[in-house]
Coordinates of C-alpha atoms in Angstrom, one line a residue:
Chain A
X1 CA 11.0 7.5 -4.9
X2 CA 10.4 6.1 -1.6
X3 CA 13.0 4.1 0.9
X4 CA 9.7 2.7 3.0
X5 CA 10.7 4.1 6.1
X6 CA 8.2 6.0 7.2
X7 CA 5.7 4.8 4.2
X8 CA 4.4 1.3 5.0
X9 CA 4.4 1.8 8.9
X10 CA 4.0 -1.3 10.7
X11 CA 2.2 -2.7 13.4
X12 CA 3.0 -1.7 17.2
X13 CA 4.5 1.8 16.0
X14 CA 1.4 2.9 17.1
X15 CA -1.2 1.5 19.7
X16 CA -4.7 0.4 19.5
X17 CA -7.1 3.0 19.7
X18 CA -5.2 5.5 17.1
X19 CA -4.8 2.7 14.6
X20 CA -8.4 2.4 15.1
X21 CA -8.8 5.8 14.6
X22 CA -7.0 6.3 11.4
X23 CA -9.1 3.0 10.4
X24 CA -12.2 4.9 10.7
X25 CA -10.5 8.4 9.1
X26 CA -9.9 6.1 6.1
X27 CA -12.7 4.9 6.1
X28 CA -14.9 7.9 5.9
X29 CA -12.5 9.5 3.5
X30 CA -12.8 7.0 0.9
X31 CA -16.2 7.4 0.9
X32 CA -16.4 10.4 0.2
X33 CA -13.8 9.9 -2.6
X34 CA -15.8 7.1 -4.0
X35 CA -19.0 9.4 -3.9
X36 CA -17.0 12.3 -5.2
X37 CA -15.4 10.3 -8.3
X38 CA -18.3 9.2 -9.6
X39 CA -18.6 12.2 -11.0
X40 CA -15.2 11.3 -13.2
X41 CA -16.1 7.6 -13.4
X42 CA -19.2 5.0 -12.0
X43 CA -19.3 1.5 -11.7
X44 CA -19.6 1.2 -15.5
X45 CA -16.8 2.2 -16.1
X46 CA -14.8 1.4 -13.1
X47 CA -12.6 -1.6 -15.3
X48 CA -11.1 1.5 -16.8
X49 CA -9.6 2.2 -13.0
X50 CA -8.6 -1.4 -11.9
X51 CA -6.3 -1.0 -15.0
X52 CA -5.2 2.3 -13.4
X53 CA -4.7 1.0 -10.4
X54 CA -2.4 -2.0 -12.0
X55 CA -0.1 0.8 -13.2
X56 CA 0.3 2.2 -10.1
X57 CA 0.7 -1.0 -8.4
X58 CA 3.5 -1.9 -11.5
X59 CA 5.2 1.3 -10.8
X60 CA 5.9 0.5 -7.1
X61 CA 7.2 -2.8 -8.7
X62 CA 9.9 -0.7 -10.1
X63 CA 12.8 -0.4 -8.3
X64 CA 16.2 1.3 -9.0
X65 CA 19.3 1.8 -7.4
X66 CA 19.3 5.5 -6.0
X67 CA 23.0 5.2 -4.5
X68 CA 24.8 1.7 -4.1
X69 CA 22.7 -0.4 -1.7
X70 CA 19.7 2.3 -1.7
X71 CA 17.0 1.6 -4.0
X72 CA 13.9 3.1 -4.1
X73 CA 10.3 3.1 -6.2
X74 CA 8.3 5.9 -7.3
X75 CA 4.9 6.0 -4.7
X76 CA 2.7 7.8 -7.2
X77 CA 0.5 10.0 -5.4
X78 CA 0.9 13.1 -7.0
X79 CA 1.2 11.4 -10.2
X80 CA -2.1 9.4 -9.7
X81 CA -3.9 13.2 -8.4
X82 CA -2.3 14.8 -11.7
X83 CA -3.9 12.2 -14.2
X84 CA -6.7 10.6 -12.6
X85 CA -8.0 13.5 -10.3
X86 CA -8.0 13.4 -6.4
X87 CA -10.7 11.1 -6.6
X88 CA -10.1 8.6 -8.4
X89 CA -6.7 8.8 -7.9
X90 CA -7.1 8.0 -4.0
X91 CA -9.3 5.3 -4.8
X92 CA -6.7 4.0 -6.8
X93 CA -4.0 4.1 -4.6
X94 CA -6.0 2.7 -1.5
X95 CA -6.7 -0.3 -3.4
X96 CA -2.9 -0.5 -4.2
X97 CA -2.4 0.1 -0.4
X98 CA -4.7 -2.1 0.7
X99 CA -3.6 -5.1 -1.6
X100 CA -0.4 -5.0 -0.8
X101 CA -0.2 -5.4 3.1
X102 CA -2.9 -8.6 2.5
X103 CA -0.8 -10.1 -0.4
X104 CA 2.9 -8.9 0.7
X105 CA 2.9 -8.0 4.4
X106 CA 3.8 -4.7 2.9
X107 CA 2.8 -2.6 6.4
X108 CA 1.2 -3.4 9.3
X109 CA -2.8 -4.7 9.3
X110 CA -3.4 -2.8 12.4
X111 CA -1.3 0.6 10.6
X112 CA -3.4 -0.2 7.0
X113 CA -6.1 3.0 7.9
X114 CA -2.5 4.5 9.2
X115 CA -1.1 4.0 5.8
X116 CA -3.7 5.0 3.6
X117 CA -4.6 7.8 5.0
X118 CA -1.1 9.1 4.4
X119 CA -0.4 7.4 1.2
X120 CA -3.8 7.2 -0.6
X121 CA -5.0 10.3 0.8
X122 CA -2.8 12.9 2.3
X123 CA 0.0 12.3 -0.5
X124 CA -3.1 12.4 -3.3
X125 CA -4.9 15.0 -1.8
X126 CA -1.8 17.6 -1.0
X127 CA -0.4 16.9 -4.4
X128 CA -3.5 17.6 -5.8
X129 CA -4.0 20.6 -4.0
X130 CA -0.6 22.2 -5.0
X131 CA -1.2 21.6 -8.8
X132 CA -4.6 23.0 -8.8
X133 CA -3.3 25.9 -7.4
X134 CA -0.9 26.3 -10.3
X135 CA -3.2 24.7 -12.9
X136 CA -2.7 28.4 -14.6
X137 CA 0.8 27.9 -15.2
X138 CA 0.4 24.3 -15.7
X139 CA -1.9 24.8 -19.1
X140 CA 0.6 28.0 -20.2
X141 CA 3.8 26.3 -21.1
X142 CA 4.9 23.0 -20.7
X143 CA 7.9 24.2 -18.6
X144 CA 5.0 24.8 -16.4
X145 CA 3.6 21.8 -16.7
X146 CA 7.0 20.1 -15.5
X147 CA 7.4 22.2 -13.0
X148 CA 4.1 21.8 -11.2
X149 CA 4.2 18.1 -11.6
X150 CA 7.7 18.2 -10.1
X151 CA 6.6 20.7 -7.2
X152 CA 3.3 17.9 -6.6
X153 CA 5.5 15.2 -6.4
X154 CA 7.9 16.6 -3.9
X155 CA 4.8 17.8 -1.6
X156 CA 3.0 15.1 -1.7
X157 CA 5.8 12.9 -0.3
X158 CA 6.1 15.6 2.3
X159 CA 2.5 15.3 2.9
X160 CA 2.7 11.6 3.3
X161 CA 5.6 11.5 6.1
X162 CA 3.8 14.6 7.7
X163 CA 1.0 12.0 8.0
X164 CA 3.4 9.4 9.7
X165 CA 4.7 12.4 12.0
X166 CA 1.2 13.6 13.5
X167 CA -0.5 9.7 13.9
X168 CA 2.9 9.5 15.9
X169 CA 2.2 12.9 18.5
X170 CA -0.9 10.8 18.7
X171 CA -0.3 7.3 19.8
X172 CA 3.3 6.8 19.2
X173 CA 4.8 4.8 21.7
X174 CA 7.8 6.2 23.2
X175 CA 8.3 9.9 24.7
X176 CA 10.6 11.2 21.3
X177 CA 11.2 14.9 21.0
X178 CA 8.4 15.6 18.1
X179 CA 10.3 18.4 16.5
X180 CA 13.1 16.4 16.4
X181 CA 11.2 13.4 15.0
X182 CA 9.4 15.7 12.1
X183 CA 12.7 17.4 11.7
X184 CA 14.5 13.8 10.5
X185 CA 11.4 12.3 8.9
X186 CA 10.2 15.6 6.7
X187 CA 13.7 16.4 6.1
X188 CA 14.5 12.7 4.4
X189 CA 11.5 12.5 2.7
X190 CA 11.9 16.0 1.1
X191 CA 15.0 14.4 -0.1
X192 CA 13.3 11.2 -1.4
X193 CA 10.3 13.9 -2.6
X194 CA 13.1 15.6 -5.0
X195 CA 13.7 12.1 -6.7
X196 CA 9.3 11.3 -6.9
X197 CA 9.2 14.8 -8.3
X198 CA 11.7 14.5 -10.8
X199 CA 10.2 11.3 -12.2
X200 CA 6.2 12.3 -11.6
X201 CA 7.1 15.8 -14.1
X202 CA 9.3 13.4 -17.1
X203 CA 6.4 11.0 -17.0
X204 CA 3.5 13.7 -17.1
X205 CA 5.6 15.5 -19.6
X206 CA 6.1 12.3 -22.3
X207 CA 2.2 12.3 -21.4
X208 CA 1.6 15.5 -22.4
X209 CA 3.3 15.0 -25.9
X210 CA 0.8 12.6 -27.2
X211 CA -2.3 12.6 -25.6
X212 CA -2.5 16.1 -23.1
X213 CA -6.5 15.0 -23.0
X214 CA -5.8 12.2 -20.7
X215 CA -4.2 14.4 -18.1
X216 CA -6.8 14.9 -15.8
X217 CA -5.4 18.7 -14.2
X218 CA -4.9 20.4 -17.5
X219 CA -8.4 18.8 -19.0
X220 CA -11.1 21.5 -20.2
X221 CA -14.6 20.4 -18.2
X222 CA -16.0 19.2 -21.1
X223 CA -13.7 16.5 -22.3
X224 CA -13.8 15.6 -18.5
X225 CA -15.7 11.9 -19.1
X226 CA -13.1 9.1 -19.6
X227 CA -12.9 8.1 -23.2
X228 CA -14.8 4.8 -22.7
X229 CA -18.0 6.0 -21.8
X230 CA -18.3 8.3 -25.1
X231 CA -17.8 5.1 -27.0
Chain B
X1 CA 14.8 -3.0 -11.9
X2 CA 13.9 -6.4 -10.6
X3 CA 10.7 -6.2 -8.2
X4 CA 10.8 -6.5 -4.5
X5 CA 7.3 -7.9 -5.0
X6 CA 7.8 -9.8 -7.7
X7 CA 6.6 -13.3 -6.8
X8 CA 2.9 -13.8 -5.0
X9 CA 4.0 -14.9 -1.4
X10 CA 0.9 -17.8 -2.0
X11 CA 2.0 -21.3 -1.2
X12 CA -0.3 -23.5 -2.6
X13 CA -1.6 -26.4 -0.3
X14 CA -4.6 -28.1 1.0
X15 CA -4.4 -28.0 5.1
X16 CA -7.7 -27.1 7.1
X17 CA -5.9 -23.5 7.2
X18 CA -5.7 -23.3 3.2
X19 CA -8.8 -25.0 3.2
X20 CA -11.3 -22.2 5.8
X21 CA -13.0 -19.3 3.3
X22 CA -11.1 -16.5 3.0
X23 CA -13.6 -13.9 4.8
X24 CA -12.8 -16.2 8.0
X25 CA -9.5 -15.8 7.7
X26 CA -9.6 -12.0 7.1
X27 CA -11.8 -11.7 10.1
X28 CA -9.3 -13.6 12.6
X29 CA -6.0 -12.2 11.0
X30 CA -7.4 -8.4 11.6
X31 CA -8.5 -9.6 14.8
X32 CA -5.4 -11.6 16.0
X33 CA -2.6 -8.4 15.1
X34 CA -5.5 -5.8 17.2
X35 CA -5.2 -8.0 20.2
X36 CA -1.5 -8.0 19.8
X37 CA -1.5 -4.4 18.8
X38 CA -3.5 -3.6 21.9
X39 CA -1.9 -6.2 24.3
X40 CA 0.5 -3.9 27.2
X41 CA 4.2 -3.8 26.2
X42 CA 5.3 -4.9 30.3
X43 CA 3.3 -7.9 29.6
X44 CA 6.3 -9.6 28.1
X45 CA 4.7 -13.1 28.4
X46 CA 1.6 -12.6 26.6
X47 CA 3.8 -11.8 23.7
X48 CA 5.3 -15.5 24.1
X49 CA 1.8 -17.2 24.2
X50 CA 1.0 -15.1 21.1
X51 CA 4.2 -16.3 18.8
X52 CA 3.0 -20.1 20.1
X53 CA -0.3 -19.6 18.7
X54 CA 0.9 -18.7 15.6
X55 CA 3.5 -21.3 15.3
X56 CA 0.9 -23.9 16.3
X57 CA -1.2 -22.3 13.1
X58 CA 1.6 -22.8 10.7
X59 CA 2.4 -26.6 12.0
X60 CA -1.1 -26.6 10.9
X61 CA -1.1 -25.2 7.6
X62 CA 2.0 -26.8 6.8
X63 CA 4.2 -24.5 5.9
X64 CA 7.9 -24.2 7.6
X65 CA 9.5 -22.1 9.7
X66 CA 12.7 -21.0 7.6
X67 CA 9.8 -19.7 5.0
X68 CA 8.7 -17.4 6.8
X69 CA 11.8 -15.9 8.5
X70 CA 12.8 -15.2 5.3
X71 CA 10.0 -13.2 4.1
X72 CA 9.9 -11.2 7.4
X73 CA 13.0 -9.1 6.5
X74 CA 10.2 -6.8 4.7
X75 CA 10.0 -5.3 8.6
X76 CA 13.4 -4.3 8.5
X77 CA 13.2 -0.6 8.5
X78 CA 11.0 -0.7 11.6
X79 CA 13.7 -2.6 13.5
X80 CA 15.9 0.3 13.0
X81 CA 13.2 2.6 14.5
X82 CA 13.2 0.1 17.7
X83 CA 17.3 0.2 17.8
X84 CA 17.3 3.8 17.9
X85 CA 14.7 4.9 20.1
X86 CA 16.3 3.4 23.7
X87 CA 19.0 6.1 22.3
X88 CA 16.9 9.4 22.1
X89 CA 14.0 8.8 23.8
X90 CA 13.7 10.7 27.5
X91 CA 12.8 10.1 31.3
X92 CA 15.2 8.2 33.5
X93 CA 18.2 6.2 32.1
X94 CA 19.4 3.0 32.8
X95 CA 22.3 1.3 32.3
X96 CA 22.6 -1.3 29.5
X97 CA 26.1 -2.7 28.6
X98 CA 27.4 -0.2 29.8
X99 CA 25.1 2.7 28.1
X100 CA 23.0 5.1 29.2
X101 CA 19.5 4.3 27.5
X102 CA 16.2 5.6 28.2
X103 CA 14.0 3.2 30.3
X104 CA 10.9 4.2 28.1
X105 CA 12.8 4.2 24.7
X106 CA 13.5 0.8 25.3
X107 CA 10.2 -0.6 26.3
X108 CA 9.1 1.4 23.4
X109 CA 11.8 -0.5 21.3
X110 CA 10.7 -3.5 22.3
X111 CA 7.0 -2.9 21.5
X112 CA 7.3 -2.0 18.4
X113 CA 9.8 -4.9 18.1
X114 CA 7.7 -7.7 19.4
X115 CA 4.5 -6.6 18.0
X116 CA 5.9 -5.6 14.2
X117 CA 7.1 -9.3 14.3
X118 CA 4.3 -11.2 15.5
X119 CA 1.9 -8.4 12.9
X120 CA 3.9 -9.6 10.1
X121 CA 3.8 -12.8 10.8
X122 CA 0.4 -12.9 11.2
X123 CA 0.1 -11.2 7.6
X124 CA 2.5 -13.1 6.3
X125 CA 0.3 -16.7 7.5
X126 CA -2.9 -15.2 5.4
X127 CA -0.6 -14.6 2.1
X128 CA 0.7 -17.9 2.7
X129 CA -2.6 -19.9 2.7
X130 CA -4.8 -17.5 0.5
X131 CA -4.7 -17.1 -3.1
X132 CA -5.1 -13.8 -4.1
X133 CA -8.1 -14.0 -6.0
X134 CA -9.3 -15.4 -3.0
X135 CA -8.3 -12.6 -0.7
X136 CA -10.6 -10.5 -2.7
X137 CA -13.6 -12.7 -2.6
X138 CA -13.6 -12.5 1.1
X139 CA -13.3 -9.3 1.3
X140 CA -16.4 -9.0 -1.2
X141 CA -17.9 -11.7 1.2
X142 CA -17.3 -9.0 4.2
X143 CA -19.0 -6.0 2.0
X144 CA -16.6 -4.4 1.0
X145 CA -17.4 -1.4 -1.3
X146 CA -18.5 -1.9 -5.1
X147 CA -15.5 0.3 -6.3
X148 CA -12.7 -1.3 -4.0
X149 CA -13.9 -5.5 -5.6
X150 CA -14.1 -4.3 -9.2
X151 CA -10.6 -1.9 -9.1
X152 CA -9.1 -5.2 -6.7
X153 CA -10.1 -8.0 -8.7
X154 CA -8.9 -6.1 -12.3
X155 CA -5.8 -4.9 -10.3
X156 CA -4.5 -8.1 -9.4
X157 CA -5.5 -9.7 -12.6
X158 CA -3.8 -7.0 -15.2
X159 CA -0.7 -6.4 -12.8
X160 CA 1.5 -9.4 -14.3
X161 CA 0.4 -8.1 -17.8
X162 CA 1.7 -4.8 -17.0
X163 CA 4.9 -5.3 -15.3
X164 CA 5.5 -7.7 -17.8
X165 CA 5.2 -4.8 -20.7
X166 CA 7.2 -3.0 -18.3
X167 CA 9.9 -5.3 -18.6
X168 CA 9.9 -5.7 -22.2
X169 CA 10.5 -2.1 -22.5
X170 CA 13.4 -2.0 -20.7
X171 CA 14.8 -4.8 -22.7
X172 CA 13.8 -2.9 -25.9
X173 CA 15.6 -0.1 -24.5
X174 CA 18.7 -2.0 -23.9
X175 CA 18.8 -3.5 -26.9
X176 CA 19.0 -0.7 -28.7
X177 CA 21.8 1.0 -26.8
X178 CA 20.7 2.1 -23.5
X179 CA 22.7 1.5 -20.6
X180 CA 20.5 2.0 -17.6
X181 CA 23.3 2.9 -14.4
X182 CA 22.8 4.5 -11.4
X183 CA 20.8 8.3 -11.8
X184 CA 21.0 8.5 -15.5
X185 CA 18.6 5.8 -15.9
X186 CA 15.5 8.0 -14.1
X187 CA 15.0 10.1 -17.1
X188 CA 14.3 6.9 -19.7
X189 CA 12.6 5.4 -16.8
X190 CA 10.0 8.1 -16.2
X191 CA 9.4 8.3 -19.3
X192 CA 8.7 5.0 -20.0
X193 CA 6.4 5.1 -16.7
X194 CA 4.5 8.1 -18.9
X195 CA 3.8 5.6 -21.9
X196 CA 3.0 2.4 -19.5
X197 CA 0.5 5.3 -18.1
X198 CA -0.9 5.5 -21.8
X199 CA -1.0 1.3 -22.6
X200 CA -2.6 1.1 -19.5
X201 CA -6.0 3.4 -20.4
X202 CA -5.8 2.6 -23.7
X203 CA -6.0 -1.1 -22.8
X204 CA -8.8 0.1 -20.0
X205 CA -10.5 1.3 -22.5
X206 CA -10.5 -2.3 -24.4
X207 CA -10.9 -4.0 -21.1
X208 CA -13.8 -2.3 -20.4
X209 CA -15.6 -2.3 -23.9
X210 CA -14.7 -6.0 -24.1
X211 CA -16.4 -6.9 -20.7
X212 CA -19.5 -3.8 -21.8
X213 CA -19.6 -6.6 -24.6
X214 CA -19.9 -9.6 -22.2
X215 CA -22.8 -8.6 -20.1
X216 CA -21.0 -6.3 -17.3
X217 CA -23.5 -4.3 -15.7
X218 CA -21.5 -2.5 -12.9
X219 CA -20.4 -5.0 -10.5
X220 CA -18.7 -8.4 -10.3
X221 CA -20.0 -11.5 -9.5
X222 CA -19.8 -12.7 -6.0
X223 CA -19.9 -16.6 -7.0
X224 CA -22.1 -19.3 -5.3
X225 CA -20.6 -19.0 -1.9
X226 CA -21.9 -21.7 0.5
X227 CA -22.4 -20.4 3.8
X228 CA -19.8 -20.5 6.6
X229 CA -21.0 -23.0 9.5
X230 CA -21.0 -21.9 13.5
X231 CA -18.5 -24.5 13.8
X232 CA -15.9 -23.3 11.4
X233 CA -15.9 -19.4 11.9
X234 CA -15.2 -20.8 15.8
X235 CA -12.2 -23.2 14.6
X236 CA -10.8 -20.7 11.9
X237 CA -11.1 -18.3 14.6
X238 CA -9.5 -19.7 18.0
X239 CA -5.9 -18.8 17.5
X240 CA -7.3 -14.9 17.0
X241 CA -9.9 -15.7 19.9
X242 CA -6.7 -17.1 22.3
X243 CA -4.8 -14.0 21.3
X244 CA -7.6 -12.0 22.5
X245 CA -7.8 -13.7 26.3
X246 CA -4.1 -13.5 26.0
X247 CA -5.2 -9.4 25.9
X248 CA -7.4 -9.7 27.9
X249 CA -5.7 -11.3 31.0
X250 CA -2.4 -8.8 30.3
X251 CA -4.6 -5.7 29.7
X252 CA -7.0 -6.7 33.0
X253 CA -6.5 -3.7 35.5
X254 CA -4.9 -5.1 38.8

């Protein structure tokens, strides 16, 4: 769940050149990630994503009340590295990015390489990185399962605001104590990252009751092509 | 439950703004909150000449001026940061009302102040006068990767369908009992976010096999775009090109 604090930065948190160069960090990244997921999916079968990325985008839709006038939404980046892979999964998620500052203002235009490098990427890719590492305990028991999809979740919110804190040491704009500054940011979203967790492990565990092949970290290599193209 | 998001900001109309192809727009809106991004905080004037530019765009386009304030509470959070930083930032202090503030925290509050304002209500101008399906075709326009039109375009296009399942789920639930309230609600909520997860590739999978059926062969249509004239990139690009003398002039050493 994520109060958009330090998510959607906006525009004049940081200056010029250091949006520019998240821009082109972004840029390069996805890329990569684009080159790197054809491997799980290619422009045939790239439909099959857009729908992905819809259910991301509908998750952030979601809003509940976390206390009385808090509410948050899930952001979805471990839970998009868990099912759809890193790759495909930050493809995903920059789109939703992406989107939503053009249609909604959601974040700055200058802070959009800002924001999906933390979101789309960082979040994605540290999530993706703890669960990997675990993937063992993951495929053992299903308590496993939960518990490495609750320990992504938490991380990769971490990761995100982590994101916000070092663009900030960069070209933030006012002379802030940065331990201070990491010390509040990291320490409310590894609050809010208890919440994402939470919901990232039930839904990867009602998931894993019905159809455990679609779950891209505990998929054998071999069953590793999306559905659509065995068809 | 209800969405933040939930209705397109898109206010249908027919002024030369709603009118200019969407890659022009793109262009000059990226372009306009750069020059504001990049435009020196001490320069308090230039920030004045850049609000009038774009509330000489919306007189054009139409739309008014209560509709937008609205819709600008979305920068909210950063507002906060700009209150608080007069309060812990260092260097010398000055006196404020009768508070010791930080001279830098405060110009810093005020930058991120003036120019989070004027960046969302330069975003919020494009949502306003692009549809968008629209917003996508000029991005396709500007090259944007394969991957990022055909994800986009089938994003924005299966989104309603899905929130709206989303919605009928919940109402399912509650009509047989549930009582959605305050924490308890996160476990029937995630996992109902786990079987949206499954609706959603399954109907991929359909999506996809339906369009396989159609003809798709890896990338979508562009459509018959006529090309842009001189003369309109220039006039759907002055306010972003009198934002960046604005810059220019402020940021000019001396």
């Amino acid at each position: 769940m994520t109060a958009s604090v330090a998510m959607h930065l906006s525009d004049g948190v940081l200056d010029a050149p250091t949006s520019l160069l998240f821009g082109a960090i972004a840029a390069v990244w996805l890329t990569l990630a684009a080159a790197r997921g054809r491997i799980d999916i290619d422009d045939r079968t790239a439909p099959l994503a857009g729908l992905l990325a819809a259910f991301l985008f509908a998750m952030q839709l979601l809003n509940f009340p976390v206390l009385p006038g808090v509410s948050g939404h899930l952001y979805g980046g471990a839970l998009a590295a868990i099912l759809l892979g890193p790759w495909v999964g930050s493809l995903c998620l920059s789109v939703v990015v992406v989107i939503q500052a053009l249609l909604f203002a959601d974040g700055g235009l200058t802070a959009l390489g800002a924001n999906v490098t933390n979101m789309a990427l960082l979040g994605t890719a540290a999530g993706f990185v703890v669960a990997l590492a675990a993937r063992g305990v993951a495929r053992r028991s299903r308590a496993g399962l939960l518990s490495v999809a609750f320990l992504a979740g938490l991380v990769s919110t971490v990761a995100a605001s982590a994101g916000f804190v070092v663009e900030y040491a960069i070209g933030g704009q006012a002379d802030v104590s940065l331990g201070g500054l990491a010390g509040v940011v990291i320490g409310v979203h590894a609050v809010i990252g208890i919440g994402e967790g939470v919901i990232t492990a039930l839904a990867v565990g009602a998931i894993a009751r019905v159809r455990p092949d679609l779950i891209y970290l505990v998929r054998t290599s071999e069953a590793r092509q999306p559905a659509a193209v065995a068809s | 439950m209800s969405g933040g998001h939930a209705t397109v900001l898109h206010r249908p109309g027919d002024s030369p703004v709603h009118l200019l192809p969407p890659q022009v727009k793109l262009l000059a809106a990226f372009a306009a909150v750069l020059g504001v991004v990049a435009t020196p905080r001490e320069a308090f004037w230039a920030f004045g000449i850049d609000l009038l530019v774009v509330l000489a765009v919306w007189s054009v386009a139409g739309v008014p001026l209560g509709w937008f304030a609205r819709r600008a509470v979305i920068e909210t959070p950063f507002v906060l940061l700009a209150v608080v930083l007069p309060f812990v930032s260092g260097g010398p202090r000055m006196d404020v009302l009768g508070l010791a503030v930080s001279a830098d925290g405060l110009l810093a509050g005020w930058n991120i102040l003036a120019k989070g304002t004027l960046g969302v209500l330069i975003a919020l101008t494009l949502a306003a006068t692009t549809q968008p399906r629209d917003l996508v075709l000029g991005l396709q326009r500007l090259r944007a990767p394969g991957w990022f039109i055909t994800i986009a375009t089938l994003m924005l296009r299966y989104v309603d369908v899905i929130a709206g399942e989303l919605r009928r789920m919940r109402i399912a639930r509650i009509s047989r009992g549930d009582d959605p309230r305050f924490l308890w609600q996160l476990g029937a909520a995630a996992r109902g976010a786990g079987t949206l997860f499954l609706r959603s590739y399954e109907r991929g999978e359909r999506v996809h096999r339906a369009m396989l059926a159609r003809g798709w062969a890896g990338h979508m249509p562009a459509g018959s775009a006529a090309p842009v004239g001189a003369l309109r990139w220039v006039a759907g690009g002055s306010p972003a090109l009198v934002i960046a003398t604005v810059w220019a002039v402020a940021a000019w050493p001396g």
